[in-house]
Amino acid sequence: MAFFSFPSSRRGFLAASGIASSAISAAGARFAGAAPGKGTSKSSDIYARLGVRTHINAKGTYTYLTGSLMPPEVSEAMEDAAKHFVYLVELQQKAGAKIAELLGVEAAMVTSGAAGAILLGTAACLAGNDPKRIAQLPDLTGMKSEVVIQKSHRNAFDHAIRNNGVRLVEVESPEDLEGAISEKTAMMYFLNAAQSTGKIGLEKWVEVGKRRGVPTFNDAAADVPPLSHLSDYCKMGFDLVAFSGGKGLRGPQCAGLLLGKKELIEAAILNNCPNEDTIGRPSKVGKEEIVGMFVAVERYLRLNHEAEWKDWEQRIQAMKKVLSSSAGLEMGTFVPEVANHVPHLYLKWDESAWGITKADCAKQLREEEPSIEVLEDDHPQGMSVTPFMMKPGEELIVARRIKDVLDQARSKAHS
Ligand SMILES: *Cc1c(COP(=O)(O)O)cnc(C)c1O
């Protein structure tokens, strides 16, 4: 799945980054799903009725795999929200204010996702709170019309910027950046997961934005954990910051957060549903998602992140133990630096001697029962798995299945 259009050397990292995050809490983690065990993937009545297969997710938070699973307190809050009528804008404003207070940032709103936050943040920078301009978007006649971006930060989600009709101006060096900013510049977009790929870092980006009077935006969609990221970038001086709600935060899949300056968040709300003649009208967020996102943020702040990390490490050890009886299998752990910042276990073997490639192995795991999704493509470390999105106990099912698939292939190759 190519979510990003990065140079190929970055693809693995970013395919993962684009995607990752969510949290199974440590001891006593409760999942809104079936209990683990054989047949986990068949346990849902509603999906069985629809003839849709479920998977064990050993891969991470990928939208095409439906992101993450909401903890019961989030889905219960959504159910509660569904029982009453409210004024949508009032809910948006009050939930946003509470989230901002919890995170210690100036202002916040719940969006349809990080992509929705990018769309609305850009609209806020272009049209502000001017009703005529709001209705006019994406026709930019009489408005600013450019957004500056580092060449290495271009990605599939910048479509949400371009939906506003703006032209992206690519820069590489700090000198390019100074030269690219003009009276046409509406915003400067930064992709947090690509911070090591560009010549201009976070602080410099903010410094230039402030000095030149251009609002700066940081797309940190998949970049919790760690928890501190939820406030780090606003504190650093970014005017707007986006997070996905349905990745590491384990909120509703179609929710996200736009954080930042009060004036811009107010403008973003005006550019959004339920206001009808707006660019944001198609990215509607229901009362259930707004409430679910608020509760997901509250929960994430309360979570024992250290215990959760230890739990992931222990589950990786448990997988290693099962797999260690496969002689010659190379195993190791790694933690991606930004995005998907959780422990992963990689597996490497002699593909020609064992008669099975990592793609074959991943395919077999996906197609057989229970269906298991692993991280196979573009990963320099080999095929990898993470307990990040697994229900408790699933790590053993996954390790045993991988061992079976590899052992079978190997004995076939030797017979
Ligand atoms: C996932 C992702 C998005 C989109 O997030 P949604 O919450 O699915 O809208 C945007 N930018 C980056 C970098 C992402 O990883």
Coordinates of C-alpha atoms and ligand atoms in Angstrom, one line a residue:
M1 CA 0.0 0.0 0.0
A2 CA 1.7 3.2 -1.1
F3 CA 0.3 5.9 1.1
F4 CA 3.2 8.2 0.5
S5 CA 5.0 9.3 -2.5
F6 CA 8.5 9.5 -1.0
P7 CA 11.8 8.5 -2.4
S8 CA 12.0 4.7 -2.2
S9 CA 14.5 4.6 0.6
R10 CA 12.0 6.3 2.8
R11 CA 9.0 4.4 1.8
G12 CA 9.2 1.7 4.4
F13 CA 9.6 4.1 7.2
L14 CA 6.8 6.3 6.0
A15 CA 4.4 3.7 4.9
A16 CA 4.7 2.6 8.5
S17 CA 4.7 6.1 9.9
G18 CA 1.7 7.1 8.0
I19 CA -0.1 4.7 9.8
A20 CA 1.0 3.6 13.0
S21 CA -0.3 4.1 16.4
S22 CA -2.7 2.9 19.0
A23 CA -2.5 1.5 22.3
I24 CA -3.3 -1.6 24.0
S25 CA -3.0 -0.9 27.6
A26 CA -0.9 -2.9 29.9
A27 CA -2.2 -5.4 32.4
G28 CA -5.9 -5.5 32.3
A29 CA -6.3 -3.9 28.9
R30 CA -9.8 -4.1 27.8
F31 CA -10.6 -4.4 24.1
A32 CA -13.9 -3.7 22.5
G33 CA -13.6 -6.9 20.6
A34 CA -13.7 -10.6 21.0
A35 CA -11.5 -12.4 23.5
P36 CA -8.3 -13.8 22.0
G37 CA -8.0 -17.4 21.0
K38 CA -8.6 -19.6 18.1
G39 CA -11.4 -18.4 15.9
T40 CA -10.8 -14.7 16.9
S41 CA -11.2 -13.8 13.3
K42 CA -14.6 -15.4 13.1
S43 CA -16.1 -14.0 16.3
S44 CA -18.1 -11.1 15.1
D45 CA -21.7 -11.7 14.1
I46 CA -22.1 -8.4 12.2
Y47 CA -19.1 -9.1 10.0
A48 CA -20.2 -12.7 9.5
R49 CA -23.6 -11.4 8.3
L50 CA -21.9 -9.2 5.8
G51 CA -19.6 -11.9 4.7
V52 CA -16.6 -9.8 5.7
R53 CA -13.4 -11.4 7.2
T54 CA -11.8 -10.0 10.3
H55 CA -8.0 -10.0 10.9
I56 CA -5.5 -10.2 13.6
N57 CA -3.6 -7.0 13.2
A58 CA 0.2 -7.5 13.8
K59 CA 1.0 -4.6 11.5
G60 CA 0.0 -1.3 13.1
T61 CA -2.6 1.5 12.5
Y62 CA -3.4 1.4 8.8
T63 CA -6.5 3.1 7.6
Y64 CA -7.2 0.3 5.0
L65 CA -7.2 -2.1 7.9
T66 CA -9.6 0.2 9.8
G67 CA -6.9 1.9 12.0
S68 CA -7.3 0.9 15.6
L69 CA -9.9 -0.5 18.0
M70 CA -11.7 1.8 20.3
P71 CA -11.5 1.0 24.0
P72 CA -14.9 0.3 25.6
E73 CA -15.0 3.7 27.4
V74 CA -14.8 5.5 24.0
S75 CA -17.5 3.4 22.3
E76 CA -19.7 3.7 25.4
A77 CA -19.4 7.5 25.3
M78 CA -20.3 7.5 21.6
E79 CA -23.4 5.4 22.3
D80 CA -24.4 7.8 25.0
A81 CA -23.9 10.8 22.7
A82 CA -26.1 9.1 20.1
K83 CA -29.1 9.4 22.4
H84 CA -29.6 13.1 22.5
F85 CA -29.9 16.2 20.2
V86 CA -27.4 19.0 20.7
Y87 CA -26.3 22.0 18.7
L88 CA -23.3 20.8 16.7
V89 CA -21.3 24.0 16.8
E90 CA -21.8 24.4 20.5
L91 CA -20.6 20.8 21.0
Q92 CA -17.6 21.4 18.7
Q93 CA -16.6 24.6 20.6
K94 CA -17.0 23.1 24.1
A95 CA -15.4 19.8 23.4
G96 CA -12.6 21.6 21.6
A97 CA -12.1 23.9 24.6
K98 CA -12.0 21.0 27.0
I99 CA -9.5 19.1 24.8
A100 CA -7.3 22.2 24.6
E101 CA -7.4 22.6 28.4
L102 CA -6.5 18.9 28.9
L103 CA -3.5 19.2 26.5
G104 CA -2.4 22.6 27.6
V105 CA -2.7 24.2 24.2
E106 CA -4.4 27.4 23.2
A107 CA -7.3 25.9 21.2
A108 CA -8.5 22.6 19.6
M109 CA -11.2 21.1 17.5
V110 CA -12.2 17.6 16.5
T111 CA -11.9 17.1 12.8
S112 CA -12.8 14.1 10.5
G113 CA -9.2 12.9 10.8
A114 CA -5.7 14.4 10.3
A115 CA -6.5 14.9 6.6
G116 CA -9.6 16.8 7.6
A117 CA -7.5 18.9 9.9
I118 CA -5.1 19.7 7.0
L119 CA -8.0 20.7 4.8
L120 CA -9.5 23.0 7.5
G121 CA -6.3 24.4 8.8
T122 CA -5.3 25.5 5.3
A123 CA -8.8 27.0 4.8
A124 CA -8.5 28.9 8.0
C125 CA -5.2 30.4 6.8
L126 CA -6.7 31.3 3.5
A127 CA -10.2 32.6 4.3
G128 CA -10.1 33.3 8.0
N129 CA -13.5 34.2 9.4
D130 CA -14.6 36.2 6.3
P131 CA -17.9 34.7 5.1
K132 CA -17.4 35.8 1.5
R133 CA -14.0 34.2 1.3
I134 CA -15.2 31.0 3.1
A135 CA -17.9 30.6 0.5
Q136 CA -15.5 31.4 -2.3
L137 CA -13.0 28.6 -1.6
P138 CA -11.4 26.9 -3.5
D139 CA -11.5 29.9 -5.9
L140 CA -8.6 32.1 -4.6
T141 CA -9.3 35.3 -6.5
G142 CA -8.2 38.1 -4.2
M143 CA -6.7 35.8 -1.6
K144 CA -3.3 34.3 -0.9
S145 CA -2.7 31.3 -3.1
E146 CA 0.5 29.4 -2.1
V147 CA 1.6 27.0 0.6
V148 CA 5.3 26.3 1.1
I149 CA 6.5 22.8 1.7
Q150 CA 9.9 21.0 1.7
K151 CA 10.4 18.8 -1.4
S152 CA 11.1 15.8 0.9
H153 CA 7.9 16.5 2.8
R154 CA 5.6 16.1 -0.2
N155 CA 3.2 13.2 0.5
A156 CA -0.1 11.7 -0.5
F157 CA -2.0 13.7 2.2
D158 CA -0.9 17.0 0.8
H159 CA -3.9 16.6 -1.5
A160 CA -5.9 17.9 1.5
I161 CA -3.9 21.2 1.2
R162 CA -4.4 21.3 -2.5
N163 CA -8.2 20.8 -2.2
N164 CA -8.2 24.5 -1.2
G165 CA -7.0 25.5 -4.6
V166 CA -3.6 26.5 -3.5
R167 CA -0.3 25.9 -5.3
L168 CA 2.4 24.0 -3.4
V169 CA 5.8 25.8 -3.6
E170 CA 8.6 23.3 -3.0
V171 CA 11.8 24.3 -1.2
E172 CA 14.9 22.5 -0.2
S173 CA 17.4 24.8 1.6
P174 CA 16.8 27.6 4.2
E175 CA 17.8 30.0 1.4
D176 CA 15.0 28.6 -0.9
L177 CA 12.6 29.0 1.9
E178 CA 13.4 32.7 2.5
G179 CA 13.1 33.3 -1.3
A180 CA 9.8 31.3 -1.7
I181 CA 7.9 33.3 0.9
S182 CA 5.9 36.2 -0.6
E183 CA 2.7 38.1 -0.1
K184 CA 1.0 35.1 -1.7
T185 CA 2.1 32.7 1.0
A186 CA -0.8 31.5 3.1
M187 CA 0.9 28.8 5.2
M188 CA 4.1 26.7 5.7
Y189 CA 3.4 23.0 5.9
F190 CA 5.8 20.6 7.8
L191 CA 5.5 16.8 7.8
N192 CA 6.6 15.7 11.2
A193 CA 7.5 12.1 10.2
A194 CA 9.8 13.5 7.5
Q195 CA 11.8 15.7 9.9
S196 CA 15.1 13.8 9.3
T197 CA 14.7 13.9 5.5
G198 CA 14.6 17.7 4.9
K199 CA 17.3 20.3 5.3
I200 CA 15.1 22.5 7.4
G201 CA 14.2 21.3 10.9
L202 CA 11.1 22.0 13.1
E203 CA 12.6 24.9 15.0
K204 CA 13.9 26.6 12.0
W205 CA 10.6 26.2 10.2
V206 CA 8.8 27.9 13.1
E207 CA 11.4 30.6 13.4
V208 CA 11.1 31.6 9.8
G209 CA 7.3 31.5 9.9
K210 CA 7.2 33.8 12.9
R211 CA 9.7 36.2 11.5
R212 CA 8.0 36.4 8.1
G213 CA 4.4 36.4 9.5
V214 CA 3.3 33.1 7.9
P215 CA 1.3 30.5 9.9
T216 CA 3.1 27.2 10.3
F217 CA 1.4 23.8 10.2
N218 CA 2.8 20.5 11.6
D219 CA 1.2 17.3 10.3
A220 CA 2.0 14.8 13.2
A221 CA -0.9 12.5 12.3
A222 CA 0.7 9.2 13.3
D223 CA 3.1 10.5 15.9
V224 CA 1.7 9.5 19.2
P225 CA 3.1 7.7 21.2
P226 CA 4.8 9.4 22.8
L227 CA 2.1 11.3 24.7
S228 CA 4.2 14.5 24.9
H229 CA 3.9 15.1 21.2
L230 CA 0.3 16.2 21.7
S231 CA 1.5 19.4 23.2
D232 CA 5.2 19.6 22.1
Y233 CA 4.7 21.2 18.7
C234 CA 2.2 23.9 19.8
K235 CA 4.7 24.7 22.6
M236 CA 7.5 24.9 20.0
G237 CA 5.5 27.6 18.3
F238 CA 3.6 25.9 15.4
D239 CA 0.4 27.7 14.8
L240 CA -1.5 24.6 13.8
V241 CA -0.9 20.9 14.5
A242 CA -2.8 17.8 13.2
F243 CA -3.2 14.3 14.7
S244 CA -5.3 11.3 13.7
G245 CA -7.9 10.3 16.2
G246 CA -8.0 6.7 15.0
K247 CA -4.3 5.8 15.2
G248 CA -2.4 5.9 18.5
L249 CA -5.1 7.7 20.3
R250 CA -7.6 4.9 19.7
G251 CA -10.5 7.3 19.2
P252 CA -13.1 7.0 16.5
Q253 CA -11.6 6.0 13.1
C254 CA -13.1 9.1 11.4
A255 CA -11.9 11.6 13.9
G256 CA -8.8 13.7 14.4
L257 CA -7.5 16.8 16.1
L258 CA -6.6 20.2 14.9
L259 CA -4.7 22.1 17.6
G260 CA -3.3 25.6 17.7
K261 CA -4.0 29.3 17.8
K262 CA -7.4 30.3 18.9
E263 CA -8.1 32.6 16.0
L264 CA -7.2 29.9 13.5
I265 CA -9.2 27.2 15.2
E266 CA -12.2 29.5 15.3
A267 CA -11.8 30.2 11.6
A268 CA -11.4 26.4 10.9
I269 CA -14.8 25.8 12.7
L270 CA -16.4 28.4 10.5
N271 CA -15.0 26.7 7.4
N272 CA -16.5 23.4 8.5
C273 CA -19.8 21.5 8.7
P274 CA -22.6 22.3 9.7
N275 CA -22.0 25.5 7.8
E276 CA -23.2 24.5 4.4
D277 CA -21.4 26.7 1.9
T278 CA -17.9 25.7 3.0
I279 CA -15.0 23.7 1.8
G280 CA -15.2 21.6 5.0
R281 CA -18.9 20.6 4.6
P282 CA -18.0 17.2 3.2
S283 CA -15.7 16.4 6.2
K284 CA -18.6 16.2 8.6
V285 CA -17.9 15.0 12.2
G286 CA -20.9 13.7 14.1
K287 CA -21.7 14.3 17.7
E288 CA -20.7 10.7 18.4
E289 CA -17.2 11.2 17.0
I290 CA -16.7 14.5 18.8
V291 CA -17.6 13.0 22.1
G292 CA -15.6 9.8 21.4
M293 CA -12.5 11.9 20.5
F294 CA -12.8 13.9 23.7
V295 CA -13.0 10.7 25.8
A296 CA -10.1 9.1 23.9
V297 CA -7.9 12.1 24.7
E298 CA -8.9 11.9 28.4
R299 CA -8.1 8.2 28.5
Y300 CA -4.8 8.6 26.7
L301 CA -3.7 11.2 29.2
R302 CA -4.6 8.8 32.1
L303 CA -3.0 5.8 30.6
N304 CA 0.2 4.3 32.2
H305 CA 2.4 4.7 29.1
E306 CA 5.4 3.1 30.8
A307 CA 3.5 0.0 31.8
E308 CA 2.0 -0.2 28.3
W309 CA 5.5 -0.1 26.8
K310 CA 6.7 -2.8 29.1
D311 CA 3.7 -4.9 28.1
W312 CA 4.6 -4.6 24.4
E313 CA 8.2 -5.6 25.2
Q314 CA 7.0 -8.6 27.2
R315 CA 4.7 -9.8 24.4
I316 CA 7.6 -9.5 21.9
Q317 CA 9.7 -11.7 24.3
A318 CA 6.8 -14.2 24.3
M319 CA 6.8 -14.3 20.5
K320 CA 10.6 -14.6 20.4
K321 CA 10.4 -17.6 22.7
V322 CA 7.9 -19.4 20.5
L323 CA 10.0 -18.6 17.4
S324 CA 13.4 -19.4 18.9
S325 CA 12.9 -23.1 18.2
S326 CA 13.1 -22.3 14.5
A327 CA 16.8 -22.8 14.0
G328 CA 18.5 -20.2 11.9
L329 CA 15.8 -17.6 12.1
E330 CA 17.3 -14.2 12.8
M331 CA 15.2 -12.1 15.2
G332 CA 15.6 -8.6 16.6
T333 CA 13.6 -5.7 17.9
F334 CA 13.5 -2.1 16.7
V335 CA 11.5 1.0 17.4
P336 CA 10.9 3.5 14.6
E337 CA 12.1 6.9 15.6
V338 CA 9.2 9.0 14.6
A339 CA 5.7 7.6 14.0
N340 CA 4.9 4.0 14.9
H341 CA 7.2 4.7 17.8
V342 CA 6.5 1.3 19.4
P343 CA 8.5 -2.0 19.7
H344 CA 8.6 -4.2 16.7
L345 CA 10.0 -7.7 16.2
Y346 CA 11.7 -8.4 12.9
L347 CA 12.3 -11.8 11.4
K348 CA 14.8 -12.7 8.7
W349 CA 15.7 -16.0 7.2
D350 CA 17.5 -17.4 4.2
E351 CA 14.7 -17.1 1.7
S352 CA 16.1 -19.3 -1.0
A353 CA 17.3 -22.1 1.3
W354 CA 14.0 -22.1 3.1
G355 CA 12.0 -21.9 -0.1
I356 CA 9.8 -19.0 1.1
T357 CA 10.1 -15.3 0.7
K358 CA 8.7 -12.8 3.2
A359 CA 6.0 -11.9 0.7
D360 CA 5.0 -15.6 0.4
C361 CA 4.9 -15.8 4.1
A362 CA 2.8 -12.7 4.6
K363 CA 0.4 -13.9 1.9
Q364 CA -0.1 -17.2 3.5
L365 CA -0.7 -15.6 6.9
R366 CA -3.2 -13.3 5.3
E367 CA -5.1 -15.9 3.4
E368 CA -5.3 -18.8 5.9
E369 CA -7.2 -18.9 9.1
P370 CA -7.0 -16.9 11.3
S371 CA -6.1 -14.1 8.9
I372 CA -3.0 -12.3 10.2
E373 CA -1.6 -9.0 8.8
V374 CA 2.1 -8.4 9.2
L375 CA 4.5 -5.7 8.0
E376 CA 6.2 -7.2 5.0
D377 CA 7.0 -4.5 2.4
D378 CA 9.9 -2.2 2.2
H379 CA 11.1 -2.9 5.6
P380 CA 14.9 -3.1 5.8
Q381 CA 14.8 -5.2 8.9
G382 CA 12.8 -8.0 7.2
M383 CA 9.2 -9.1 7.9
S384 CA 8.1 -7.6 11.1
V385 CA 5.2 -7.7 13.6
T386 CA 4.2 -5.4 16.5
P387 CA 1.9 -6.1 19.5
F388 CA 0.7 -2.5 19.1
M389 CA -2.7 -3.3 17.7
M390 CA -3.0 -6.9 18.9
K391 CA -5.5 -8.0 21.4
P392 CA -4.0 -9.6 24.5
G393 CA -2.9 -13.2 23.8
E394 CA -2.9 -12.7 20.0
E395 CA 0.9 -12.5 20.1
L396 CA 1.1 -16.2 20.8
I397 CA -1.3 -17.1 17.9
V398 CA 0.7 -14.9 15.6
A399 CA 4.1 -16.4 16.7
R400 CA 2.8 -20.0 16.4
R401 CA 1.4 -19.4 12.9
I402 CA 4.6 -17.8 11.6
K403 CA 6.6 -20.7 13.0
D404 CA 4.2 -23.2 11.4
V405 CA 4.3 -21.5 8.0
L406 CA 8.1 -21.2 8.0
D407 CA 8.7 -24.7 9.3
Q408 CA 6.4 -26.2 6.7
A409 CA 8.0 -24.4 3.9
R410 CA 11.4 -25.4 5.1
S411 CA 10.5 -29.1 5.4
K412 CA 9.0 -29.0 1.9
A413 CA 12.2 -27.4 0.5
H414 CA 14.3 -30.1 2.1
S415 CA 12.1 -33.1 1.0
Ligands
LIG1 C1 -2.6 8.9 8.5 C2 -2.0 10.2 8.1 C3 -2.9 11.3 7.6 C4 -4.3 11.1 7.5 O1 -4.9 10.9 8.7 P1 -6.5 10.5 8.9 O2 -6.7 10.7 10.3 O3 -6.7 9.2 8.3 O4 -7.2 11.6 8.1 C5 -2.3 12.5 7.3 N1 -1.0 12.7 7.4 C6 -0.1 11.7 7.8 C7 1.4 11.9 7.9 C8 -0.6 10.4 8.2 O5 0.2 9.5 8.6

